[in-house]
Amino acid sequence: MKPYRQTRTGGYTLIEALVASSILLIGISAAASLSLSFITQEEITERSVKAFNYLDNATSLYQAGVDKSKIAGLLPAEPVVTALTFMDRTINASNLGSLPSVLISVTYTSTGATNTSAASLWTGGKKDTTRTVSVEVVRTARTLNGPLPRVDTFD
Amino acid sequence: MKGYPCYATSRSRQRGSVLVICMVMAALGTIGVAAWFSLLDARSHQVEATFNALERRVALKNSRALAYQAIYTKHLHSNASLAADTVYTLPGGKGKATVRAFSVVPLKSNTSGPPSRNGATPGSSNTTAVALDLSDGVSETRWTFQLRNTHPALAGDLLTLHSPVTPASKAPLVSGSLRVKGRAVFMDAILADVSSGIKADEFILPNSIVGSTTFSTTADVATLPLNYPLYLRTTGDIGGTAAYKGELEVVSFSANPQNSYEARMAIPSTATLNGSSKQGNSSGTKNRTSTTDESAVLAMIASSPPQTVADELSKQSNLSSTILIAAIQKNNPVLSDSQLLQIFDAQTTVPNDALTELIAKLDETFLTPAIDAGYTDFNYRNGTQFNTNGNGKVKIWLDRSEITQIVVTGVTELTLFGQSNASRASAAATFPPLLVLVDNRGGGVLSKIQFRHVNQRPFVLVIVAAPNAPVVAKASFSAKSAFPEWRAIIDLQNTGLDFDAAQVSGARIIGGIRGNHRVLVSSGTVTLEREFKNITALMPLLSRDAWIEAARN
């Protein structure tokens, strides 16, 4: 009676080991995949924050009265940002009528991939993937500024 | 036998332990992964919230811009208060400003405001405090916009030159030895303006100028213009629209009933003079008629030598207007200045009509010092206030407290008499301010202004010409003092001044100059210094600039 039980304590069968290994591999693969997704998400998040900060600064400069053509030059370079655009529009304000406004947009690359495949793709996403965020801004000139006729004439 | 069960039991426990360990590790891994996932999720939400926060910040700034736009467009320059709360809204929650009702017209406010928080306009100012609620798309924040006003000279801008009335002229707006012991403000400068001799302790220019020059303080120290912008400011309306580009309109009632000198002159005590008709006023009667036959006296005046006439008439102390005027008009030969003064000095009082003739005849420019001194005392005794000779020459005596506001039109020459000695100057310093408006928009070309003696009376001089006929008048000083001090705030609309301080070592103007035409110093030195003594008394008389200062509550 007892000897049979003694033989079962000698080790695991190959089948058991294979099943266990398979389960472990699946787990490791899932963890790796999850890690990839998480890292990708984190990368997108980080880049988005940078782009939002860039947009925030651009908007602040514009609303402070800086000429929109000079804003990109005033801001420190931000590698994730591929474009900063200002689109002139009008917006209707109640009791005031139509006011000039500007749609300020920042386009940024949401992935750090440098190639479409291979090792550099490990953080996920296509390398050309971009996102654009925009805000519509109204500003009022609060300082005396030119050009005035005399300046036009002599300067 | 005994050991087998023990061994079997141990083995079984070992296998169970492995399973437990695996399960524990799996659980820990799950917890770790879940924590990581949760962390990343939180991070994603944070980023999303970052953008929401950005949108709210933009909305708040949009609301503030909306508030500025509303006040600039509708309130700051206008002659109206706000009866009911008004809401200005941008679509899509992009901005909303609620301007609460206010009862005081901004440019009329005489309520002294709190100190400036931005330093761009130091010094005293009045304010209309307007409450606003600015939305960030979710909640609202209470702000207070101070709609401030003051005359720039009282705020330290001792020389303020608005956009010039002759923008096509290449001549500099300022030149010569002009010293500004305060800030010089140019609302539209070119290189020639700031490189023609002016020295100021501070400069502020709204526009960049082409070319290089050196800015100097009054202590001859090189300085740079202030590097902050000139706040948008207005004197009200011009041509039916708000003036926010440096235009100057401070005289016309129809354009700016809330801020014009014409509005301030619209009170019964304002005296009016026309340079083209003879008029004068003093403490004497309008005229004095004789109750007796004066033909013999008139015959004597006509036939006798001047000195005889002077000697005979000076024996009388109550001569009629007819006799006094006859003496002035005697022309074969004429009486000298001293002979005329001999007669008039003997009179107890001098009737206005005779005094007007006398003043018209005597030109201070050509009087000897002794006669000038006597003439000055004579006018002081007679309470002479103002006089025109009918040829555009207008004379005003500042040491008469009876006069507080005068409008003169059709002026070609203006002579302002200050105080000839220290005691009179001290007395004049306690007088109420005097506001003089020289209005030549209807005709008359002002060619000369004389500042005689010194002046300690609070004094506002406003000169206006038609915008299509701007003039530059010569302005000279004459006084016993080498550095006569004239307490005066001078507003020049479409009129320039060309100072000649050659007769003195240097003239000092305690107050300031605001204008939209040229301010030159062709001879000597003119120094502008700040008025500290009479701000409260002067403020109600002065046309102001208005601007906004905003602060979150």
XYZ file of C-alpha atoms in Angstrom:
708
model
C 0.000 0.000 0.000
C 2.575 2.584 1.014
C 5.286 1.970 -1.649
C 3.086 3.454 -4.429
C 2.924 6.666 -2.567
C 6.613 6.638 -2.101
C 7.201 6.551 -5.907
C 4.974 9.660 -6.403
C 7.158 11.652 -4.127
C 10.171 11.181 -6.310
C 9.497 14.250 -8.562
C 7.193 15.954 -11.115
C 6.276 14.445 -14.365
C 7.347 16.033 -17.621
C 3.786 16.931 -18.336
C 3.512 18.775 -15.065
C 6.695 20.645 -15.717
C 5.579 21.574 -19.219
C 2.229 22.779 -18.039
C 3.810 24.767 -15.283
C 6.348 26.253 -17.684
C 3.614 27.175 -20.133
C 1.625 28.912 -17.472
C 4.721 30.757 -16.345
C 5.532 31.810 -19.893
C 2.016 33.044 -20.452
C 2.258 35.020 -17.252
C 5.608 36.477 -18.191
C 4.336 37.350 -21.663
C 1.270 39.007 -20.230
C 3.392 40.960 -17.795
C 5.730 42.011 -20.577
C 2.853 43.082 -22.763
C 1.281 44.964 -19.897
C 4.580 46.616 -19.169
C 4.867 47.670 -22.790
C 1.404 49.170 -22.685
C 2.085 50.894 -19.426
C 5.377 52.305 -20.583
C 3.771 53.465 -23.801
C 1.009 55.121 -21.858
C 3.500 56.754 -19.566
C 5.471 58.033 -22.514
C 2.348 59.479 -24.094
C 1.413 61.022 -20.790
C 4.788 62.608 -20.327
C 4.797 63.995 -23.841
C 1.287 65.288 -23.448
C 2.258 67.134 -20.301
C 5.163 68.722 -22.084
C 2.924 69.758 -24.955
C 0.289 71.144 -22.600
C 2.917 73.160 -20.770
C 4.170 74.464 -24.077
C 0.651 75.463 -25.061
C 0.139 77.039 -21.648
C 3.257 79.146 -22.025
C 2.406 80.124 -25.579
C -1.065 81.163 -24.483
C 0.285 83.174 -21.571
C 2.710 85.017 -23.823
C -0.021 85.746 -26.325
C -2.397 87.007 -23.675
C 0.394 89.106 -22.204
C 0.512 90.962 -25.495
C 3.500 89.391 -27.221
C 3.359 89.421 -30.989
C 2.298 85.964 -32.071
C 5.052 85.748 -34.653
C 7.626 86.038 -31.871
C 6.193 83.562 -29.410
C 7.744 80.411 -30.854
C 11.128 82.101 -30.754
C 10.715 83.156 -27.148
C 9.769 79.734 -25.850
C 12.526 77.239 -25.053
C 12.795 74.438 -27.568
C 10.530 71.486 -26.826
C 11.458 68.364 -28.827
C 8.052 66.752 -28.619
C 6.340 69.752 -30.204
C 6.316 69.728 -33.978
C 4.166 72.806 -34.637
C 2.756 75.870 -32.902
C 0.085 77.620 -34.944
C -2.066 80.690 -34.490
C -5.254 80.852 -36.489
C -7.042 84.203 -36.541
C -10.748 83.947 -35.970
C -13.595 85.970 -34.599
C -15.758 85.156 -31.650
C -19.053 86.700 -30.720
C -19.312 88.113 -27.236
C -22.671 88.980 -25.805
C -23.145 92.741 -25.328
C -19.876 93.425 -27.129
C -20.314 91.928 -30.554
C -17.667 90.269 -32.639
C -14.162 90.179 -31.199
C -10.955 88.947 -32.777
C -9.722 85.715 -31.295
C -6.929 83.302 -32.006
C -6.985 79.508 -31.986
C -3.632 78.468 -30.588
C -2.698 74.890 -31.445
C 0.215 72.705 -30.457
C 0.978 69.553 -32.418
C 3.261 67.006 -30.769
C 4.562 63.511 -31.343
C 3.019 61.185 -28.834
C 5.631 58.424 -29.128
C 9.337 58.267 -28.759
C 9.766 55.624 -31.443
C 12.347 56.421 -34.035
C 11.397 53.635 -36.422
C 8.234 51.846 -37.369
C 9.512 48.492 -36.244
C 12.293 46.647 -34.503
C 13.804 47.504 -31.190
C 13.053 51.170 -31.292
C 9.385 50.351 -31.399
C 9.458 48.800 -27.996
C 7.645 51.707 -26.403
C 4.803 51.195 -28.832
C 2.980 53.339 -31.349
C 3.912 54.522 -34.774
C 6.735 56.967 -34.979
C 4.664 59.407 -37.049
C 1.744 59.497 -34.671
C 0.943 63.073 -33.646
C -1.685 64.721 -31.534
C -2.956 68.296 -31.566
C -4.401 70.309 -28.701
C -5.968 73.736 -29.097
C -7.429 76.582 -27.093
C -9.249 79.674 -28.314
C -7.912 82.862 -26.835
C -9.130 86.444 -26.637
C -6.856 89.280 -25.663
C -7.131 93.032 -25.297
C -4.310 95.432 -26.019
C -3.745 97.118 -22.678
C -0.753 99.168 -23.617
C -0.252 102.043 -25.958
C 1.353 100.582 -29.009
C 2.091 101.575 -32.546
C 2.200 101.931 -35.286
C 1.107 105.495 -35.091
C 1.156 107.721 -38.168
C 4.341 109.543 -37.216
C 6.275 106.343 -36.727
C 5.057 105.041 -40.018
C 6.242 108.186 -41.711
C 9.721 108.540 -40.317
C 10.848 105.241 -38.954
C 7.294 2.140 9.557
C 7.293 4.960 11.952
C 9.226 7.214 9.724
C 7.278 6.761 6.549
C 4.152 8.509 7.615
C 6.286 11.249 8.924
C 8.147 11.466 5.661
C 4.958 11.310 3.678
C 3.431 14.027 5.795
C 6.482 16.228 5.391
C 6.527 15.738 1.646
C 2.937 16.610 1.365
C 3.519 19.758 3.380
C 6.433 20.698 1.214
C 4.292 20.524 -1.911
C 1.682 22.619 -0.200
C 4.276 25.146 0.792
C 5.382 25.570 -2.800
C 1.835 26.198 -3.847
C 1.333 28.683 -1.075
C 4.544 30.443 -1.959
C 3.523 30.554 -5.590
C 0.121 31.900 -4.675
C 1.627 34.476 -2.363
C 4.033 35.556 -5.066
C 1.221 35.682 -7.583
C -0.842 37.742 -5.178
C 2.013 40.118 -4.539
C 2.634 40.382 -8.258
C -1.022 41.070 -8.852
C -1.020 43.722 -6.174
C 2.112 45.239 -7.670
C 0.722 45.246 -11.152
C -2.559 46.625 -9.902
C -0.698 49.357 -8.040
C 1.338 50.140 -11.118
C -1.764 50.238 -13.231
C -3.490 52.435 -10.711
C -0.493 54.734 -10.620
C -0.418 55.069 -14.376
C -4.144 55.599 -14.441
C -3.785 58.341 -11.891
C -1.017 59.848 -13.933
C -3.211 59.781 -17.021
C -5.998 61.465 -15.136
C -3.556 64.018 -13.859
C -2.493 64.854 -17.388
C -6.071 65.082 -18.453
C -6.697 67.366 -15.515
C -3.678 69.411 -16.578
C -5.388 70.186 -19.824
C -8.607 70.984 -18.016
C -6.657 73.312 -15.771
C -5.099 74.911 -18.839
C -8.529 75.448 -20.343
C -9.727 77.020 -17.116
C -6.732 79.319 -16.960
C -7.337 80.357 -20.549
C -11.008 80.911 -19.805
C -10.132 83.101 -16.831
C -7.714 85.127 -18.912
C -10.307 85.354 -21.657
C -12.762 86.640 -19.075
C -10.275 89.237 -17.944
C -9.593 90.299 -21.506
C -13.327 90.495 -22.032
C -13.642 92.728 -18.988
C -10.864 95.021 -20.211
C -12.423 95.150 -23.661
C -15.831 95.985 -22.232
C -14.489 98.754 -20.035
C -12.293 100.224 -22.751
C -15.133 100.078 -25.250
C -17.971 101.283 -23.092
C -16.994 102.821 -19.803
C -13.540 104.261 -19.177
C -13.736 107.159 -21.631
C -17.443 107.809 -21.597
C -19.636 110.240 -19.739
C -21.772 107.513 -18.231
C -21.900 105.321 -15.185
C -23.329 101.795 -15.212
C -26.840 101.488 -13.819
C -27.159 97.689 -13.823
C -24.867 94.701 -13.761
C -23.853 93.681 -17.263
C -22.724 90.246 -18.354
C -20.332 89.692 -21.234
C -20.087 86.093 -22.361
C -18.072 84.120 -24.862
C -19.713 80.988 -26.288
C -18.736 77.505 -25.137
C -17.703 78.543 -21.664
C -14.596 80.247 -23.042
C -15.029 83.317 -20.895
C -17.531 85.351 -18.972
C -17.233 88.691 -17.209
C -19.892 90.297 -15.078
C -19.355 94.021 -14.605
C -21.164 95.196 -11.507
C -22.987 98.513 -11.549
C -21.074 101.646 -10.584
C -22.322 105.151 -10.049
C -19.361 107.462 -10.669
C -18.213 108.382 -14.165
C -14.558 107.261 -14.272
C -13.103 110.501 -15.607
C -15.133 112.517 -13.094
C -14.161 110.621 -10.000
C -12.615 112.738 -7.273
C -12.293 109.878 -4.818
C -8.690 109.326 -3.923
C -7.693 105.796 -4.773
C -5.483 103.253 -3.041
C -1.810 103.270 -3.956
C -0.960 101.909 -7.342
C 0.032 98.255 -7.293
C 1.919 98.161 -10.550
C 4.132 101.227 -10.238
C 3.568 102.259 -13.819
C 1.721 105.368 -12.738
C 3.030 106.390 -9.338
C 1.644 109.263 -7.390
C -1.804 110.360 -6.490
C -4.855 109.392 -8.451
C -8.613 109.188 -8.135
C -10.542 106.054 -8.793
C -13.855 104.502 -9.552
C -13.732 101.015 -8.059
C -15.650 98.552 -10.213
C -16.372 95.020 -9.017
C -16.231 92.243 -11.580
C -16.834 88.532 -11.467
C -14.595 86.649 -13.838
C -15.386 83.071 -14.757
C -12.922 80.297 -15.436
C -15.650 78.111 -16.893
C -16.389 76.397 -13.597
C -16.406 79.012 -10.871
C -16.202 82.778 -10.619
C -13.646 84.989 -8.958
C -14.244 88.517 -7.703
C -11.901 91.153 -9.062
C -11.791 94.882 -8.561
C -10.884 97.093 -11.474
C -9.724 100.503 -10.409
C -10.689 102.962 -13.145
C -8.131 105.555 -12.176
C -7.716 109.137 -13.270
C -5.303 111.931 -12.647
C -3.500 114.693 -14.430
C -0.167 113.248 -15.546
C 1.807 116.084 -13.950
C 0.421 115.178 -10.546
C 1.461 111.570 -11.106
C 5.063 112.460 -11.867
C 4.835 112.681 -15.650
C 6.097 116.236 -15.763
C 6.381 116.327 -19.518
C 3.747 114.404 -21.441
C 3.668 114.725 -25.175
C 0.734 113.124 -26.892
C 0.603 112.108 -30.501
C 1.556 115.332 -32.294
C -1.012 117.511 -33.966
C 1.324 117.802 -36.940
C 2.439 114.200 -37.535
C 3.909 115.057 -40.925
C 6.400 117.520 -39.466
C 9.970 116.381 -39.168
C 10.743 118.998 -36.533
C 11.492 117.580 -33.082
C 8.791 117.864 -30.470
C 11.319 119.011 -27.908
C 14.653 120.746 -28.231
C 17.007 122.916 -26.272
C 17.921 122.883 -22.631
C 14.801 121.339 -21.168
C 15.271 119.551 -17.842
C 12.577 117.270 -16.489
C 13.011 116.316 -12.846
C 10.498 113.534 -13.209
C 9.325 111.378 -16.061
C 9.161 112.456 -19.683
C 6.448 110.599 -21.547
C 6.357 110.433 -25.308
C 3.344 108.772 -26.839
C 4.815 108.908 -30.324
C 8.514 109.660 -30.381
C 11.088 109.777 -33.122
C 14.824 109.983 -32.730
C 14.905 113.754 -33.181
C 12.680 114.257 -30.160
C 14.893 112.513 -27.680
C 18.247 113.567 -29.089
C 17.749 117.320 -29.163
C 18.883 118.241 -25.692
C 16.166 117.070 -23.353
C 17.265 115.552 -20.067
C 14.868 113.723 -17.824
C 15.193 111.530 -14.773
C 13.040 108.915 -16.489
C 11.881 108.380 -20.020
C 9.101 106.186 -21.242
C 8.422 105.592 -24.897
C 5.679 103.403 -26.312
C 7.455 102.784 -29.564
C 11.001 101.923 -30.478
C 12.972 104.590 -32.257
C 15.353 104.059 -35.104
C 18.883 105.256 -34.539
C 21.084 105.554 -31.512
C 21.147 108.267 -28.925
C 21.998 108.732 -25.299
C 19.346 109.426 -22.744
C 20.537 111.539 -19.842
C 19.099 112.336 -16.474
C 19.052 115.861 -15.114
C 22.232 114.891 -13.233
C 23.893 114.122 -16.567
C 23.955 110.406 -15.919
C 23.260 108.140 -18.851
C 20.042 106.218 -18.463
C 17.790 103.954 -20.432
C 14.097 104.427 -21.078
C 11.849 102.469 -18.757
C 11.341 98.981 -20.050
C 7.700 98.537 -19.200
C 4.904 99.546 -21.493
C 2.823 102.660 -21.226
C -0.584 101.740 -19.939
C -3.409 102.395 -22.305
C -4.916 105.682 -21.240
C -7.486 108.098 -22.507
C -8.605 111.684 -22.084
C -12.092 110.755 -23.279
C -13.540 111.049 -26.744
C -12.218 112.712 -29.839
C -14.171 112.982 -33.032
C -16.932 110.890 -31.534
C -14.738 107.902 -30.729
C -12.711 106.903 -27.722
C -9.188 108.313 -27.732
C -6.772 105.510 -26.898
C -3.949 106.184 -29.338
C -2.376 109.152 -27.663
C -4.772 111.750 -28.960
C -5.346 114.842 -26.826
C -8.735 116.472 -26.365
C -9.153 118.185 -23.032
C -10.965 121.395 -23.924
C -14.124 120.700 -25.895
C -17.283 120.292 -23.858
C -19.179 118.745 -26.753
C -16.504 116.063 -27.161
C -15.867 115.413 -23.486
C -18.402 116.846 -21.105
C -16.927 114.593 -18.412
C -13.341 115.776 -18.718
C -13.104 119.078 -20.547
C -11.916 122.429 -19.360
C -14.994 123.993 -20.925
C -17.071 121.890 -18.556
C -15.001 123.070 -15.625
C -15.404 126.662 -16.752
C -19.194 126.384 -16.858
C -19.746 128.013 -13.483
C -21.026 131.531 -12.760
C -17.797 132.755 -11.188
C -15.833 132.260 -14.401
C -14.765 135.547 -15.958
C -14.712 135.816 -19.725
C -12.549 138.098 -21.807
C -12.297 138.745 -25.490
C -8.971 139.988 -26.712
C -10.571 142.007 -29.457
C -12.495 144.328 -27.145
C -11.265 146.550 -24.348
C -12.066 145.164 -20.956
C -10.570 145.137 -17.514
C -11.369 144.559 -13.918
C -9.957 145.754 -10.650
C -11.167 146.630 -7.205
C -12.217 150.042 -8.526
C -15.562 151.092 -9.951
C -16.469 150.487 -13.556
C -16.185 154.200 -14.303
C -16.388 157.514 -12.525
C -18.414 160.426 -13.864
C -17.954 164.049 -12.910
C -20.657 166.174 -11.347
C -19.027 169.398 -12.461
C -18.040 170.984 -15.735
C -14.646 169.623 -16.709
C -14.156 171.517 -19.922
C -11.550 173.824 -18.374
C -9.531 170.855 -17.140
C -9.770 169.154 -20.504
C -8.568 172.338 -22.168
C -5.650 172.506 -19.777
C -4.707 168.923 -20.586
C -4.816 169.627 -24.298
C -2.801 172.820 -24.164
C -0.296 172.386 -21.334
C 3.089 170.694 -21.374
C 3.062 167.077 -20.122
C 4.811 167.768 -16.833
C 2.385 170.597 -16.070
C -0.515 168.268 -16.765
C 1.021 165.630 -14.501
C 1.690 168.104 -11.708
C -1.789 169.642 -11.833
C -3.717 166.415 -12.117
C -1.729 164.638 -9.417
C -2.985 167.242 -6.963
C -6.397 165.591 -7.281
C -7.203 162.192 -5.812
C -10.606 161.528 -7.291
C -10.427 162.434 -10.965
C -13.158 161.300 -13.314
C -12.745 158.722 -16.027
C -12.968 161.453 -18.644
C -10.047 163.388 -17.222
C -7.850 160.357 -16.660
C -8.475 159.014 -20.157
C -7.835 162.422 -21.639
C -4.437 162.472 -19.950
C -3.605 159.055 -21.330
C -4.704 159.999 -24.825
C -2.937 163.370 -24.919
C -0.717 163.166 -27.915
C 0.798 166.547 -28.570
C 3.108 165.821 -26.878
C 2.296 162.594 -25.033
C 2.801 162.128 -21.329
C 5.655 159.888 -20.381
C 5.125 156.650 -18.492
C 6.324 158.171 -15.244
C 4.092 161.233 -15.704
C 1.084 159.013 -16.212
C 1.961 156.985 -13.148
C 2.378 160.226 -11.211
C -1.242 161.095 -11.982
C -2.675 157.641 -11.398
C -0.676 157.043 -8.243
C -2.345 160.107 -6.713
C -5.813 158.657 -7.158
C -7.498 157.028 -4.180
C -9.107 154.545 -6.505
C -8.918 154.205 -10.264
C -12.029 153.471 -12.325
C -11.794 150.438 -14.553
C -12.257 152.221 -17.841
C -9.327 154.560 -17.137
C -7.228 151.704 -15.803
C -7.914 149.707 -18.935
C -6.659 152.570 -21.065
C -3.578 153.009 -18.911
C -2.669 149.323 -19.019
C -3.198 149.266 -22.737
C -0.776 152.130 -23.121
C 2.001 150.918 -20.860
C 4.007 148.022 -22.149
C 5.967 146.386 -19.360
C 8.556 145.232 -21.804
C 9.818 148.756 -22.275
C 9.416 150.154 -18.789
C 12.486 151.118 -16.828
C 13.017 149.014 -13.711
C 12.002 151.870 -11.437
C 8.827 152.619 -13.347
C 8.088 148.928 -13.652
C 8.344 148.551 -9.892
C 6.061 151.535 -9.373
C 3.626 150.249 -11.937
C 3.579 146.853 -10.253
C 2.824 148.407 -6.910
C 0.196 150.633 -8.473
C -1.626 147.640 -9.904
C -1.329 145.775 -6.654
C -2.879 148.694 -4.755
C -5.677 149.002 -7.274
C -6.484 145.312 -7.201
C -5.947 144.899 -10.908
C -7.172 141.465 -12.034
C -7.143 141.303 -15.795
C -7.105 143.547 -18.797
C -7.385 143.472 -22.577
C -6.607 146.390 -24.827
C -8.726 145.337 -27.774
C -5.761 144.347 -29.898
C -5.408 140.836 -28.584
C -3.050 141.699 -25.733
C -4.292 140.142 -22.517
C -2.850 140.677 -19.067
C -3.728 138.708 -15.965
C -2.588 139.343 -12.407
C -2.277 136.168 -10.421
C -2.082 137.789 -7.017
C -5.773 138.581 -6.891
C -7.660 135.931 -4.969
C -10.972 137.241 -6.352
C -10.369 135.594 -9.690
C -10.345 131.798 -9.869
C -11.336 130.977 -13.434
C -10.918 133.026 -16.603
C -11.636 132.206 -20.223
C -9.954 134.459 -22.736
C -10.449 134.310 -26.467
C -8.756 135.963 -29.416
C -5.398 136.344 -27.682
C -2.258 137.395 -29.517
C -0.105 138.236 -26.517
C -0.547 137.023 -22.974
C 1.178 138.546 -19.989
C 0.948 136.785 -16.669
C 1.925 138.779 -13.609
C 3.012 136.723 -10.655
C 4.185 138.125 -7.356
C 6.917 140.718 -7.245
C 8.178 140.073 -3.731
C 8.383 137.292 -1.183
C 5.557 138.445 1.054
C 3.132 138.654 -1.844
C 4.303 135.261 -3.047
C 3.685 133.775 0.393
C 0.222 135.267 0.431
C -0.536 133.993 -3.061
C 0.476 130.487 -2.063
C -2.584 130.376 0.159
C -4.985 131.583 -2.532
C -7.398 129.248 -4.257
C -6.064 127.883 -7.550
C -6.456 129.929 -10.683
C -7.499 128.317 -13.951
C -6.911 130.284 -17.139
C -8.140 128.974 -20.478
C -6.777 130.727 -23.537
C -9.129 129.656 -26.284
C -8.026 130.662 -29.752
C -10.010 128.066 -31.670
C -12.257 130.834 -32.968
C -9.417 133.103 -34.086
C -6.296 134.822 -32.871
C -2.743 133.624 -33.150
C -0.949 133.534 -29.851
C 2.573 134.707 -30.545
C 3.953 135.655 -27.151
C 3.571 134.807 -23.492
C 5.357 136.670 -20.744
C 5.835 135.180 -17.305
C 6.647 138.172 -15.103
C 8.038 137.923 -11.578
C 7.514 134.608 -9.800
C 4.357 132.725 -8.952
C 3.508 130.692 -5.891
C -0.217 130.593 -6.457
C -1.586 127.228 -7.610
C -2.077 127.902 -11.279
C -3.364 126.017 -14.313
C -2.799 127.469 -17.744
C -4.602 125.891 -20.684
C -3.991 127.084 -24.219
C -5.853 125.705 -27.191
C -5.757 126.496 -30.895
C -7.688 125.027 -33.781
C -6.265 121.660 -34.854
C -5.773 122.919 -38.385
C -3.903 126.018 -37.188
C -1.411 124.934 -34.546
C 0.990 127.586 -33.301
C 4.227 127.798 -31.360
C 4.237 130.826 -29.081
C 7.321 132.485 -27.642
C 7.377 132.300 -23.862
C 9.730 134.513 -21.890
C 10.498 135.038 -18.229
C 11.430 138.252 -16.474
C 12.019 138.545 -12.774
C 14.413 139.908 -10.200
C 15.292 136.364 -9.245
C 17.930 134.631 -11.341
C 15.916 131.420 -11.174
C 12.288 132.460 -11.112
C 9.965 129.795 -9.877
C 6.605 129.508 -11.575
C 4.130 127.215 -9.982
C 2.051 126.171 -12.986
C 0.552 123.177 -14.700
C 0.360 123.921 -18.390
C -1.889 122.055 -20.818
C -1.232 122.857 -24.451
C -3.651 121.576 -27.069
C -2.546 122.242 -30.643
C -0.214 124.858 -29.224
C 3.518 124.766 -28.648
C 5.799 126.898 -26.538
C 9.234 128.189 -27.373
C 10.772 129.207 -24.060
C 13.202 132.083 -23.887
C 14.881 132.179 -20.504
C 17.670 134.504 -21.584
C 16.632 137.277 -19.206
C 17.098 134.975 -16.243
C 19.663 132.332 -15.443
C 17.123 129.568 -15.599
C 13.409 129.238 -15.180
C 11.722 126.603 -13.059
C 8.185 125.466 -13.628
C 6.756 123.684 -10.602
C 4.069 121.518 -12.102
C 4.459 120.199 -15.567
C 3.548 120.446 -19.205
C 1.219 118.294 -21.242
C 0.664 118.885 -24.917
C 0.528 117.586 -28.434
C 2.828 120.091 -30.106
C 6.365 121.353 -29.696
C 8.030 122.366 -26.432
C 11.257 124.151 -27.204
C 13.847 126.054 -25.230
C 15.573 128.446 -27.568
C 17.517 130.310 -24.918
C 18.533 129.538 -21.353
C 17.345 126.553 -19.369
C 13.861 125.566 -18.334
C 13.441 122.993 -15.595
C 10.233 121.153 -14.816
C 9.832 120.116 -11.209
C 7.148 118.250 -9.416
C 4.235 119.930 -7.651
C 3.771 118.477 -4.184
C 1.929 121.199 -2.296
C -1.397 121.758 -3.962
C -2.485 118.416 -5.333
C -5.818 118.339 -3.546
C -6.675 121.883 -4.563
C -5.563 121.485 -8.164
C -7.082 118.118 -8.921
C -10.696 119.253 -9.378
C -9.611 121.874 -11.905
C -7.543 119.584 -14.076
C -8.522 117.512 -17.049
C -7.286 113.985 -16.447
C -6.089 110.824 -18.083
C -7.896 107.600 -17.215
C -6.535 104.064 -17.121
C -7.282 100.704 -15.566
C -5.566 98.835 -12.794
C -6.960 95.396 -12.080
C -6.468 93.292 -8.990
C -7.973 90.066 -7.769
C -9.742 90.466 -4.448
